[in-house]
mmCIF file of C-alpha atoms in Angstrom:
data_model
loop_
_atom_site.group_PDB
_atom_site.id
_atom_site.type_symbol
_atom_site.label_atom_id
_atom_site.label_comp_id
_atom_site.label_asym_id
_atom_site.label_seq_id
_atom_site.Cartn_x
_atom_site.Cartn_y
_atom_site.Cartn_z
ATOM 1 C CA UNK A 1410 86.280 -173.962 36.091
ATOM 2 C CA UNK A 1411 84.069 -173.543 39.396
ATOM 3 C CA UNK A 1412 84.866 -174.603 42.349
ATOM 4 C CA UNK A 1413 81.626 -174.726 44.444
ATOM 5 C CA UNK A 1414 83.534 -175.380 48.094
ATOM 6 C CA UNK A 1415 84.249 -172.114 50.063
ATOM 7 C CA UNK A 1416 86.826 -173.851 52.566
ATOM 8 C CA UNK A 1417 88.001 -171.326 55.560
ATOM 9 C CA UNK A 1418 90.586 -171.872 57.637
ATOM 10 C CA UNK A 1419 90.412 -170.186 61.213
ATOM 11 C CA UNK A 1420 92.616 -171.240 64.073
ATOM 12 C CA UNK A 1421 93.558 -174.480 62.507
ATOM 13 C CA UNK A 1422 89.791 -175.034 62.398
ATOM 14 C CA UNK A 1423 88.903 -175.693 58.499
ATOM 15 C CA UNK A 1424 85.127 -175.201 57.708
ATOM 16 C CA UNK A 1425 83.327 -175.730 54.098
ATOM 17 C CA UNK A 1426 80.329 -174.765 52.885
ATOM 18 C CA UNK A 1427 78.485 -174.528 49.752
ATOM 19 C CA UNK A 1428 78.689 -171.493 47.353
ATOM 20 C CA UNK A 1429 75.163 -171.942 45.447
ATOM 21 C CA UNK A 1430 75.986 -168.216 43.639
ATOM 22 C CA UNK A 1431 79.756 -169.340 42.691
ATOM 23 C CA UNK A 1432 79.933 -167.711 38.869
ATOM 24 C CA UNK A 1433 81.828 -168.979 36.014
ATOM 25 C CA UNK A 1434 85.319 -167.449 35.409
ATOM 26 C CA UNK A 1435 86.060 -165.462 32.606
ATOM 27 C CA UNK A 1436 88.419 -164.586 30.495
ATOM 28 C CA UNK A 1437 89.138 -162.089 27.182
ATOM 29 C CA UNK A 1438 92.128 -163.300 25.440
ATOM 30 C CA UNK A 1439 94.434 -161.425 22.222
ATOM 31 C CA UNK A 1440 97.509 -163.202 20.997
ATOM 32 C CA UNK A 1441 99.612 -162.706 18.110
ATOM 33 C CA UNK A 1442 102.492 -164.793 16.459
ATOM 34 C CA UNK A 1443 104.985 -164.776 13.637
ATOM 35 C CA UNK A 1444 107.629 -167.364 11.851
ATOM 36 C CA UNK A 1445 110.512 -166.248 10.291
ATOM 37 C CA UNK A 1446 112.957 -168.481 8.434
ATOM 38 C CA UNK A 1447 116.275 -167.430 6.951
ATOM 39 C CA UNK A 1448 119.245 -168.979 6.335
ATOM 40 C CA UNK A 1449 122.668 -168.165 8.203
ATOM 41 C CA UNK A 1450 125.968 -169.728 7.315
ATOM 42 C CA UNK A 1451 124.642 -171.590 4.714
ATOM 43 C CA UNK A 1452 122.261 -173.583 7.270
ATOM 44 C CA UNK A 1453 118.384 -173.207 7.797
ATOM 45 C CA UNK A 1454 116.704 -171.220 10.898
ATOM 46 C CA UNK A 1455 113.676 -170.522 11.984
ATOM 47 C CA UNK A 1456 112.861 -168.023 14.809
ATOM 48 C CA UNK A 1457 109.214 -167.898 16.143
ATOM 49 C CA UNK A 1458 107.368 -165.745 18.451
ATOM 50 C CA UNK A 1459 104.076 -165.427 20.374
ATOM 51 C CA UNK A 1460 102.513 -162.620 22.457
ATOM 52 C CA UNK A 1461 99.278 -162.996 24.019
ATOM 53 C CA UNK A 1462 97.205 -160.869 27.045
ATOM 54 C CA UNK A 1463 94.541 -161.978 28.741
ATOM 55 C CA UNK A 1464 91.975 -160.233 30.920
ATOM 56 C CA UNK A 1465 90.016 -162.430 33.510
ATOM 57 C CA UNK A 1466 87.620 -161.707 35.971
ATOM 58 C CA UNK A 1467 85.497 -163.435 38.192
ATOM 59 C CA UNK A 1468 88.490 -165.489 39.083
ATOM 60 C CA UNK A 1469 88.305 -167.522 42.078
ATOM 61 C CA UNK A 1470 91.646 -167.243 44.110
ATOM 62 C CA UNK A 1471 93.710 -170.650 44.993
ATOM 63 C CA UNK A 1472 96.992 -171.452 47.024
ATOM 64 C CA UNK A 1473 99.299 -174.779 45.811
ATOM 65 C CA UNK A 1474 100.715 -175.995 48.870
ATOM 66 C CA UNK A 1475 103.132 -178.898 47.044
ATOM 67 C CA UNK A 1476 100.679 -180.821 45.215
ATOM 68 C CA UNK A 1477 97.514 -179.914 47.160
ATOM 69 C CA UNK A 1478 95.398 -176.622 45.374
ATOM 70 C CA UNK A 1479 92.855 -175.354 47.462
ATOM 71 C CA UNK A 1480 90.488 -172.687 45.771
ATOM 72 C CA UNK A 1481 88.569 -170.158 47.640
ATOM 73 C CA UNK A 1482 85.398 -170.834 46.445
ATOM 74 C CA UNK A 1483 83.906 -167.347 45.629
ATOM 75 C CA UNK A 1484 84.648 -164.856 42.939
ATOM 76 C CA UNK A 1485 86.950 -162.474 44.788
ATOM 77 C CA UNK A 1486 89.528 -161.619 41.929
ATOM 78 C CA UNK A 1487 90.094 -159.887 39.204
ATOM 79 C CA UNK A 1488 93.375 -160.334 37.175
ATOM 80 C CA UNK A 1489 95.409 -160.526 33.659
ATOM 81 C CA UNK A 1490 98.447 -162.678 31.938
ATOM 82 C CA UNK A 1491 100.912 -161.138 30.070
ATOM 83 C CA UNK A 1492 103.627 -162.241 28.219
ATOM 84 C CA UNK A 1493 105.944 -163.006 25.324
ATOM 85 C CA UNK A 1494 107.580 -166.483 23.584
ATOM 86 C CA UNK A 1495 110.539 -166.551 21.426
ATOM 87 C CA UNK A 1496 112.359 -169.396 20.240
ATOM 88 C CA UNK A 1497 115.035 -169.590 17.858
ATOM 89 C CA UNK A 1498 115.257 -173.371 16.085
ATOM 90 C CA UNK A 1499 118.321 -174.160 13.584
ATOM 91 C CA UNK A 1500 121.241 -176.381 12.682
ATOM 92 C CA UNK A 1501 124.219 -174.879 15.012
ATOM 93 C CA UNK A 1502 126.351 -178.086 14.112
ATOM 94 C CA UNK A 1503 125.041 -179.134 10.384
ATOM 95 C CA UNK A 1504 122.725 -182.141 10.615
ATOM 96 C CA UNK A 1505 121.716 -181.859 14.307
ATOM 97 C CA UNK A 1506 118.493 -179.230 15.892
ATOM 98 C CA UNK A 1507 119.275 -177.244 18.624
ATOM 99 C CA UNK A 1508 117.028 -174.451 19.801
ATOM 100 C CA UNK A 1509 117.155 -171.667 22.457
ATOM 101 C CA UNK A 1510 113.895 -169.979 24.156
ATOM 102 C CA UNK A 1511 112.959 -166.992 26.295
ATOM 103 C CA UNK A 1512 109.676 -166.348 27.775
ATOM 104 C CA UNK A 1513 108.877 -163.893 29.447
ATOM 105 C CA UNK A 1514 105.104 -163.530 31.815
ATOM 106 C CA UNK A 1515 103.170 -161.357 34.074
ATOM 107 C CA UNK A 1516 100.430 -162.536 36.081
ATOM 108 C CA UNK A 1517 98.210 -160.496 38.516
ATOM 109 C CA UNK A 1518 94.905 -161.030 40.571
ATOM 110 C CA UNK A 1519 93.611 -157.867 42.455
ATOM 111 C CA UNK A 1520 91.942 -158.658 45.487
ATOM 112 C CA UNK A 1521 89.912 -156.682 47.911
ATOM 113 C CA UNK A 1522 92.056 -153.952 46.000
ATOM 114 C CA UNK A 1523 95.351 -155.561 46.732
ATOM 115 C CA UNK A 1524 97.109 -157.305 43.715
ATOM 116 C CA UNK A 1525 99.744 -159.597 44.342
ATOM 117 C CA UNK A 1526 101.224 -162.245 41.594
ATOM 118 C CA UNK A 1527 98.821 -165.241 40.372
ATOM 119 C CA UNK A 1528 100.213 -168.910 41.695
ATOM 120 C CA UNK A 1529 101.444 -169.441 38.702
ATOM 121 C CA UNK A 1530 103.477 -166.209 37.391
ATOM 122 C CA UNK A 1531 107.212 -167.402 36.316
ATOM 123 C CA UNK A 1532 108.572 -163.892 35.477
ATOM 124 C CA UNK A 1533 111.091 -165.349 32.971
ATOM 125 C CA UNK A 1534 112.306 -168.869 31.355
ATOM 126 C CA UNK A 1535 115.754 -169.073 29.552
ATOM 127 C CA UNK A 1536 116.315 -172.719 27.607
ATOM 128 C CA UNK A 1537 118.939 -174.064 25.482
ATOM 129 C CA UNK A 1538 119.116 -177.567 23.499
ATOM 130 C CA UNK A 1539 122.047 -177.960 21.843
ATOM 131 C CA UNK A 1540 123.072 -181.586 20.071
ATOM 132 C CA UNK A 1541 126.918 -181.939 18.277
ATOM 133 C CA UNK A 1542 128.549 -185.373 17.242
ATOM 134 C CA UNK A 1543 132.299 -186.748 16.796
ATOM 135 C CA UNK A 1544 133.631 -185.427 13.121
ATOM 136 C CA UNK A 1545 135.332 -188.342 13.011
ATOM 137 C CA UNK A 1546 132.119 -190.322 13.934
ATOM 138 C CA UNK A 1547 128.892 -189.369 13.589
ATOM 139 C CA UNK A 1548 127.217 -192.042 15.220
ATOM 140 C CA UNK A 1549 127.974 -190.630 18.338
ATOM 141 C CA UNK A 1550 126.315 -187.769 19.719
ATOM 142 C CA UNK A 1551 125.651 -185.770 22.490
ATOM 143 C CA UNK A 1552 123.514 -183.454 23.453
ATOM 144 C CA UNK A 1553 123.327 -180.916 26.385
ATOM 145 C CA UNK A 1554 119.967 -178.843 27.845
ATOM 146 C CA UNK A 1555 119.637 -175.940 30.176
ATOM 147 C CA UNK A 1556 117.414 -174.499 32.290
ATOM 148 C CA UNK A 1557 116.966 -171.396 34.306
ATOM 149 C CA UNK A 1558 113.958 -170.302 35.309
ATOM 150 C CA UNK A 1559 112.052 -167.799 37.848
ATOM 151 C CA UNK A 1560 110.568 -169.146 41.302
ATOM 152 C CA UNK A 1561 106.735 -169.308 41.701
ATOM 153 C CA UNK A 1562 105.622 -166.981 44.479
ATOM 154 C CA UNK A 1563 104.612 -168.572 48.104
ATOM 155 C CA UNK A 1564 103.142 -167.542 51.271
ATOM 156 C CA UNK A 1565 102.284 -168.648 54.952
ATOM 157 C CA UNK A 1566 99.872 -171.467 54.524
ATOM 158 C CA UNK A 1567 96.536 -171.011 56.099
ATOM 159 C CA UNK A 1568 96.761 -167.297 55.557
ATOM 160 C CA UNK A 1569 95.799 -164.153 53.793
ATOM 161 C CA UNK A 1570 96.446 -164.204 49.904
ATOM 162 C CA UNK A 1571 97.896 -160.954 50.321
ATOM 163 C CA UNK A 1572 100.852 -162.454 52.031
ATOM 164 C CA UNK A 1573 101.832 -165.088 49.273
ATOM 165 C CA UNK A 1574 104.456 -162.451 47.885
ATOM 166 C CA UNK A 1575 107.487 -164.706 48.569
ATOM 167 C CA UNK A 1576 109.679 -166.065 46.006
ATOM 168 C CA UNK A 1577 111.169 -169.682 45.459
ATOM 169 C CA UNK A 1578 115.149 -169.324 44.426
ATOM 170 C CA UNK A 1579 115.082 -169.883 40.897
ATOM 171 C CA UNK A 1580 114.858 -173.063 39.003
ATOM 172 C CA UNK A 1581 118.135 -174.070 37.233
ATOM 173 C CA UNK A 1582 119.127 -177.449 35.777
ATOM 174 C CA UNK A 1583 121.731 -178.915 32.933
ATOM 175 C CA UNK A 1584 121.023 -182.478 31.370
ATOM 176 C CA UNK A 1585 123.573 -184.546 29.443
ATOM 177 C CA UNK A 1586 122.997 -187.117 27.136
ATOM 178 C CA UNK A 1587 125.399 -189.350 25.147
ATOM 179 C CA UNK A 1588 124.469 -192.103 22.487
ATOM 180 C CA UNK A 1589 125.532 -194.946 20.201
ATOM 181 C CA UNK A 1590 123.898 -195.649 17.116
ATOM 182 C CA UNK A 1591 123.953 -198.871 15.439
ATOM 183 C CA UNK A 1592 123.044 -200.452 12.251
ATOM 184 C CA UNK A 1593 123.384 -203.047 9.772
ATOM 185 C CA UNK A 1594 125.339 -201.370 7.254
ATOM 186 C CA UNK A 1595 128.076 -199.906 9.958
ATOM 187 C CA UNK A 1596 128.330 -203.174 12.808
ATOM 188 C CA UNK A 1597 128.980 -206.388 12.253
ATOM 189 C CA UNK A 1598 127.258 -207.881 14.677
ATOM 190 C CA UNK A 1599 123.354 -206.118 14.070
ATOM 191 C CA UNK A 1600 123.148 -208.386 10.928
ATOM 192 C CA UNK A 1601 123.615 -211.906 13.537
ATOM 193 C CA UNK A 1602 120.474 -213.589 14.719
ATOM 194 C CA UNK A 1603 117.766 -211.999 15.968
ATOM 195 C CA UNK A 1604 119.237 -208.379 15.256
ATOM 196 C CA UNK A 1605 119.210 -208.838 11.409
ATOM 197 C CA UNK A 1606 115.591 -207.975 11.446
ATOM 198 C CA UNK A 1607 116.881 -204.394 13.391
ATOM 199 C CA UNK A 1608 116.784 -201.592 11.761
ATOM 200 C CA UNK A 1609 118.082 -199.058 14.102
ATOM 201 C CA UNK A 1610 119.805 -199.725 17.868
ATOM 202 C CA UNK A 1611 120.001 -196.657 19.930
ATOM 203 C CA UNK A 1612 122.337 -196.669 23.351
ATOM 204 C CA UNK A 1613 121.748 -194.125 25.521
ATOM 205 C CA UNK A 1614 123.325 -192.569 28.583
ATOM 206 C CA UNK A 1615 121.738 -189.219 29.901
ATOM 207 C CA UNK A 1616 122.544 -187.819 33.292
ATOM 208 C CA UNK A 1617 119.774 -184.978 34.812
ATOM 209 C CA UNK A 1618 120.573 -182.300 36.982
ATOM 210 C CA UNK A 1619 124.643 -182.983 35.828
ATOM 211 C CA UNK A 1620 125.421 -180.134 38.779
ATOM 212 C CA UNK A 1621 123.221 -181.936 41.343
ATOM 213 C CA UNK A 1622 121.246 -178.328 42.088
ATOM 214 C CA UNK A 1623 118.996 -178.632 44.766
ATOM 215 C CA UNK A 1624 115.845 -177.455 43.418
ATOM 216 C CA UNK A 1625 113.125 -176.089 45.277
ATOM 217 C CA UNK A 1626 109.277 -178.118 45.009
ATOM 218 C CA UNK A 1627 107.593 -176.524 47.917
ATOM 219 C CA UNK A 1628 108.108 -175.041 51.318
ATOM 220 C CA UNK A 1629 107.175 -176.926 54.956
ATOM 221 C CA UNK A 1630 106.127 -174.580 57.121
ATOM 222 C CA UNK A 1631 107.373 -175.151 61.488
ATOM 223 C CA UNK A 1632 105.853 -172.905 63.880
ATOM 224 C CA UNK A 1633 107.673 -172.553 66.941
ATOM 225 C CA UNK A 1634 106.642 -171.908 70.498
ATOM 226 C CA UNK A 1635 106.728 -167.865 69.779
ATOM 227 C CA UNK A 1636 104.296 -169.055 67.152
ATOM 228 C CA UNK A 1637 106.325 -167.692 64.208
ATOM 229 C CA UNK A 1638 106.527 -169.627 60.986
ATOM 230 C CA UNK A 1639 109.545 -170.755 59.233
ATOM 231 C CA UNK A 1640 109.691 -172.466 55.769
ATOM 232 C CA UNK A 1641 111.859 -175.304 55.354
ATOM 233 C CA UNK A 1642 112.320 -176.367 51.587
ATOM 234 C CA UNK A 1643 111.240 -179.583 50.117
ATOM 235 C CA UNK A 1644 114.013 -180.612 47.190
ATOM 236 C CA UNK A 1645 112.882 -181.991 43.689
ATOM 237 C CA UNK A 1646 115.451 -184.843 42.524
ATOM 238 C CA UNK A 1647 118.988 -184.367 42.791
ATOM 239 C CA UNK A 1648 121.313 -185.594 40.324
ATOM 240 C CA UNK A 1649 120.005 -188.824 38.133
ATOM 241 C CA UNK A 1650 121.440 -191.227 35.271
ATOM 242 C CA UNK A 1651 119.278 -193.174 32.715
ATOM 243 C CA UNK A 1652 120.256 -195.651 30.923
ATOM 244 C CA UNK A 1653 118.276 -196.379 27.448
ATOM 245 C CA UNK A 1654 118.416 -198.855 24.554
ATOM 246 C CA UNK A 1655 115.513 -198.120 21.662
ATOM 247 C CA UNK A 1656 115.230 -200.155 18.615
ATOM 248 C CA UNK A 1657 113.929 -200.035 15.474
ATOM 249 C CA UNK A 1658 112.550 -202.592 13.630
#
Protein backbone atom coordinates (compact mmCIF):
# COMPACT_ATOMS: atom_id res chain seq x y z
CA UNK A 1 0.00 0.00 0.00
CA UNK A 2 1.08 3.78 -0.76
CA UNK A 3 -0.32 6.42 0.49
CA UNK A 4 0.68 9.41 -1.75
CA UNK A 5 -0.77 12.34 0.83
CA UNK A 6 1.93 13.73 3.26
CA UNK A 7 -0.73 15.46 5.68
CA UNK A 8 1.07 17.74 8.56
CA UNK A 9 -0.47 18.96 11.28
CA UNK A 10 1.03 22.27 12.86
CA UNK A 11 -0.87 24.40 15.31
CA UNK A 12 -4.17 22.89 14.48
CA UNK A 13 -3.30 23.98 10.93
CA UNK A 14 -3.43 20.61 8.69
CA UNK A 15 -1.56 20.97 5.31
CA UNK A 16 -1.25 18.13 2.40
CA UNK A 17 0.80 17.82 -0.26
CA UNK A 18 1.82 15.38 -2.78
CA UNK A 19 4.65 12.80 -2.25
CA UNK A 20 5.61 12.10 -6.11
CA UNK A 21 8.84 9.83 -4.61
CA UNK A 22 6.44 7.87 -2.00
CA UNK A 23 8.04 4.06 -2.45
CA UNK A 24 6.27 0.88 -2.14
CA UNK A 25 6.43 -0.89 1.29
CA UNK A 26 8.11 -3.93 1.78
CA UNK A 27 8.14 -6.73 3.51
CA UNK A 28 10.32 -10.29 4.00
CA UNK A 29 8.16 -12.76 5.65
CA UNK A 30 9.18 -16.67 7.34
CA UNK A 31 6.45 -18.62 9.02
CA UNK A 32 6.24 -22.04 10.15
CA UNK A 33 3.31 -24.32 11.41
CA UNK A 34 2.52 -27.76 12.72
CA UNK A 35 -0.79 -30.05 13.55
CA UNK A 36 -0.76 -32.49 16.00
CA UNK A 37 -3.66 -34.82 16.76
CA UNK A 38 -3.85 -37.32 19.59
CA UNK A 39 -6.35 -38.69 21.45
CA UNK A 40 -6.93 -38.02 25.33
CA UNK A 41 -9.56 -39.74 27.39
CA UNK A 42 -10.70 -41.66 24.74
CA UNK A 43 -11.78 -38.34 22.73
CA UNK A 44 -10.02 -36.69 19.62
CA UNK A 45 -7.68 -33.40 19.83
CA UNK A 46 -5.96 -31.50 17.77
CA UNK A 47 -3.44 -28.78 18.83
CA UNK A 48 -2.04 -26.41 16.09
CA UNK A 49 0.55 -23.83 15.97
CA UNK A 50 1.99 -21.03 13.79
CA UNK A 51 5.09 -18.81 14.09
CA UNK A 52 5.87 -16.31 11.60
CA UNK A 53 8.49 -12.98 11.49
CA UNK A 54 8.38 -10.47 9.28
CA UNK A 55 10.86 -7.76 8.34
CA UNK A 56 9.44 -4.53 6.63
CA UNK A 57 10.90 -1.52 5.56
CA UNK A 58 9.99 1.37 3.77
CA UNK A 59 6.95 1.48 5.93
CA UNK A 60 5.01 4.54 5.98
CA UNK A 61 3.96 5.43 9.65
CA UNK A 62 0.00 5.91 10.51
CA UNK A 63 -2.03 6.91 13.74
CA UNK A 64 -5.92 5.32 14.19
CA UNK A 65 -7.69 7.89 15.95
CA UNK A 66 -11.20 5.66 16.45
CA UNK A 67 -12.02 4.83 13.03
CA UNK A 68 -10.09 7.57 11.19
CA UNK A 69 -6.18 6.25 9.96
CA UNK A 70 -4.15 8.90 8.83
CA UNK A 71 -0.73 7.80 7.19
CA UNK A 72 2.25 9.95 7.00
CA UNK A 73 2.83 9.84 3.59
CA UNK A 74 6.65 9.24 3.29
CA UNK A 75 8.80 6.25 3.99
CA UNK A 76 10.09 7.11 7.45
CA UNK A 77 10.05 3.54 9.13
CA UNK A 78 11.56 0.64 9.40
CA UNK A 79 10.01 -2.24 11.49
CA UNK A 80 9.22 -6.18 12.11
CA UNK A 81 6.17 -8.57 13.46
CA UNK A 82 6.76 -11.22 15.60
CA UNK A 83 4.81 -13.71 17.00
CA UNK A 84 3.36 -17.10 17.86
CA UNK A 85 -0.41 -18.97 17.50
CA UNK A 86 -1.47 -21.91 19.40
CA UNK A 87 -4.74 -23.36 19.60
CA UNK A 88 -5.81 -26.42 21.13
CA UNK A 89 -9.34 -27.86 19.41
CA UNK A 90 -11.11 -31.10 21.03
CA UNK A 91 -14.21 -32.67 22.52
CA UNK A 92 -14.00 -31.49 26.40
CA UNK A 93 -17.73 -32.73 26.84
CA UNK A 94 -18.08 -35.78 24.14
CA UNK A 95 -20.03 -34.61 21.10
CA UNK A 96 -19.53 -30.83 21.47
CA UNK A 97 -15.97 -28.55 20.08
CA UNK A 98 -14.52 -26.36 22.34
CA UNK A 99 -11.14 -24.79 21.74
CA UNK A 100 -8.70 -22.53 23.69
CA UNK A 101 -6.00 -20.06 21.96
CA UNK A 102 -2.96 -17.99 22.89
CA UNK A 103 -1.21 -15.64 20.70
CA UNK A 104 1.30 -14.01 21.41
CA UNK A 105 2.93 -10.64 18.96
CA UNK A 106 5.58 -8.09 18.75
CA UNK A 107 5.41 -5.25 16.55
CA UNK A 108 8.03 -2.43 16.10
CA UNK A 109 8.67 0.57 13.64
CA UNK A 110 12.01 2.49 14.24
CA UNK A 111 11.78 5.94 13.44
CA UNK A 112 14.27 8.70 13.12
CA UNK A 113 16.09 6.01 15.39
CA UNK A 114 13.35 5.83 17.94
CA UNK A 115 11.20 2.58 17.91
CA UNK A 116 8.08 2.56 19.59
CA UNK A 117 5.18 -0.29 19.08
CA UNK A 118 3.33 -0.47 15.50
CA UNK A 119 -0.64 0.66 15.82
CA UNK A 120 -1.48 -2.51 15.77
CA UNK A 121 0.83 -4.64 18.31
CA UNK A 122 -1.61 -6.70 20.83
CA UNK A 123 1.18 -8.20 23.03
CA UNK A 124 -1.00 -11.22 23.93
CA UNK A 125 -4.66 -12.84 23.22
CA UNK A 126 -6.05 -15.58 25.61
CA UNK A 127 -9.57 -17.30 24.18
CA UNK A 128 -11.70 -20.01 25.34
CA UNK A 129 -14.94 -21.66 23.61
CA UNK A 130 -16.32 -24.09 25.52
CA UNK A 131 -20.00 -25.79 24.56
CA UNK A 132 -21.67 -28.64 27.25
CA UNK A 133 -25.43 -29.84 27.12
CA UNK A 134 -28.07 -31.29 29.78
CA UNK A 135 -27.19 -35.29 30.28
CA UNK A 136 -30.52 -35.68 30.69
CA UNK A 137 -31.21 -33.66 27.44
CA UNK A 138 -29.12 -33.08 24.84
CA UNK A 139 -31.05 -30.81 22.91
CA UNK A 140 -30.14 -28.19 25.06
CA UNK A 141 -26.93 -26.61 25.07
CA UNK A 142 -24.93 -23.94 26.07
CA UNK A 143 -22.03 -22.56 25.33
CA UNK A 144 -19.71 -19.93 27.00
CA UNK A 145 -16.61 -17.69 25.26
CA UNK A 146 -13.88 -15.61 26.74
CA UNK A 147 -11.80 -13.05 25.97
CA UNK A 148 -8.83 -11.25 27.33
CA UNK A 149 -6.75 -9.47 25.39
CA UNK A 150 -3.82 -6.69 25.42
CA UNK A 151 -4.66 -2.85 24.71
CA UNK A 152 -3.41 -1.29 21.41
CA UNK A 153 -0.95 1.50 22.14
CA UNK A 154 -2.19 5.38 21.81
CA UNK A 155 -0.82 8.74 21.88
CA UNK A 156 -1.67 12.59 21.88
CA UNK A 157 -3.39 13.15 18.61
CA UNK A 158 -1.80 15.62 16.34
CA UNK A 159 1.59 14.74 17.71
CA UNK A 160 4.93 13.10 17.44
CA UNK A 161 4.80 9.22 16.78
CA UNK A 162 7.27 8.91 19.35
CA UNK A 163 4.72 9.75 21.94
CA UNK A 164 2.02 7.05 20.99
CA UNK A 165 3.56 4.72 23.81
CA UNK A 166 0.32 4.63 25.88
CA UNK A 167 -1.65 1.64 26.51
CA UNK A 168 -5.54 0.96 26.34
CA UNK A 169 -6.63 -1.26 29.65
CA UNK A 170 -6.99 -4.55 28.28
CA UNK A 171 -9.79 -6.02 26.34
CA UNK A 172 -11.86 -8.61 28.31
CA UNK A 173 -15.31 -10.02 27.50
CA UNK A 174 -17.52 -13.39 28.37
CA UNK A 175 -20.51 -14.37 25.98
CA UNK A 176 -23.29 -16.81 26.87
CA UNK A 177 -25.38 -18.61 24.71
CA UNK A 178 -28.27 -21.05 25.39
CA UNK A 179 -30.38 -23.07 22.75
CA UNK A 180 -33.32 -25.33 21.94
CA UNK A 181 -33.26 -27.70 19.29
CA UNK A 182 -36.21 -29.05 17.65
CA UNK A 183 -37.22 -31.67 15.28
CA UNK A 184 -39.66 -33.91 13.87
CA UNK A 185 -38.73 -37.03 15.41
CA UNK A 186 -38.48 -35.42 19.18
CA UNK A 187 -41.71 -32.53 19.12
CA UNK A 188 -44.92 -32.99 18.36
CA UNK A 189 -45.77 -30.04 17.07
CA UNK A 190 -42.67 -29.57 14.08
CA UNK A 191 -44.58 -32.31 12.10
CA UNK A 192 -48.12 -29.69 12.06
CA UNK A 193 -48.58 -27.47 9.06
CA UNK A 194 -46.15 -25.59 7.65
CA UNK A 195 -43.30 -27.01 10.02
CA UNK A 196 -43.57 -30.61 8.63
CA UNK A 197 -41.44 -29.55 5.77
CA UNK A 198 -38.66 -28.39 8.80
CA UNK A 199 -35.96 -30.13 9.22
CA UNK A 200 -34.17 -28.51 12.01
CA UNK A 201 -35.57 -25.41 14.46
CA UNK A 202 -32.87 -23.76 16.38
CA UNK A 203 -33.87 -21.23 19.50
CA UNK A 204 -31.37 -19.19 20.58
CA UNK A 205 -30.63 -16.90 23.49
CA UNK A 206 -26.98 -15.43 23.71
CA UNK A 207 -26.11 -12.58 25.99
CA UNK A 208 -22.50 -10.52 25.05
CA UNK A 209 -20.39 -8.92 27.40
CA UNK A 210 -22.48 -11.20 30.37
CA UNK A 211 -20.23 -8.87 33.00
CA UNK A 212 -21.20 -5.62 31.22
CA UNK A 213 -17.15 -4.61 31.02
CA UNK A 214 -16.70 -1.35 29.77
CA UNK A 215 -14.40 -1.77 27.01
CA UNK A 216 -12.20 0.71 25.69
CA UNK A 217 -12.66 1.79 21.50
CA UNK A 218 -10.67 4.94 21.50
CA UNK A 219 -9.61 7.89 23.56
CA UNK A 220 -11.16 11.78 23.19
CA UNK A 221 -8.68 13.96 23.80
CA UNK A 222 -9.84 17.77 26.05
CA UNK A 223 -7.28 20.32 26.28
CA UNK A 224 -7.74 22.64 28.96
CA UNK A 225 -6.90 26.28 29.40
CA UNK A 226 -3.15 25.24 30.71
CA UNK A 227 -3.26 23.59 27.32
CA UNK A 228 -2.62 20.06 28.67
CA UNK A 229 -4.37 17.10 27.14
CA UNK A 230 -6.46 14.61 28.84
CA UNK A 231 -7.97 11.42 27.27
CA UNK A 232 -11.39 10.60 28.02
CA UNK A 233 -12.41 6.97 26.86
CA UNK A 234 -14.94 6.16 24.29
CA UNK A 235 -16.80 2.62 25.44
CA UNK A 236 -17.54 -0.24 22.85
CA UNK A 237 -21.09 -1.90 23.72
CA UNK A 238 -21.95 -2.76 27.08
CA UNK A 239 -23.85 -5.71 27.91
CA UNK A 240 -26.29 -7.13 24.91
CA UNK A 241 -28.94 -10.08 24.41
CA UNK A 242 -29.86 -11.69 21.01
CA UNK A 243 -32.45 -13.49 20.41
CA UNK A 244 -32.26 -16.12 17.32
CA UNK A 245 -34.51 -18.71 15.65
CA UNK A 246 -32.64 -20.63 12.45
CA UNK A 247 -34.31 -23.27 10.52
CA UNK A 248 -33.60 -25.87 8.43
CA UNK A 249 -35.40 -26.99 5.72
Amino acid sequence: YKELRDTATINGVTTVQLNRHIKAQKTLQAIGGMDYHFVWVDRPFKFTAEAYYKAMSNLIPYTVDNVRIRYMGRNLADGYTAGLDMKLFGEFVQGTDSWISLSLMRSKETINGVTIPRPNEQRYNVSVFFQDYFPSDPRFTMSLKLIWADGLPFGPPDSDKSLATLRMAPYRRIDLGLSRVFSPENDAFMRRSFLRHTKQLWLGFDCFNLLNTLNVNSYYWITDFSNTQWAVPNYLTSRLFNLRLTAEF
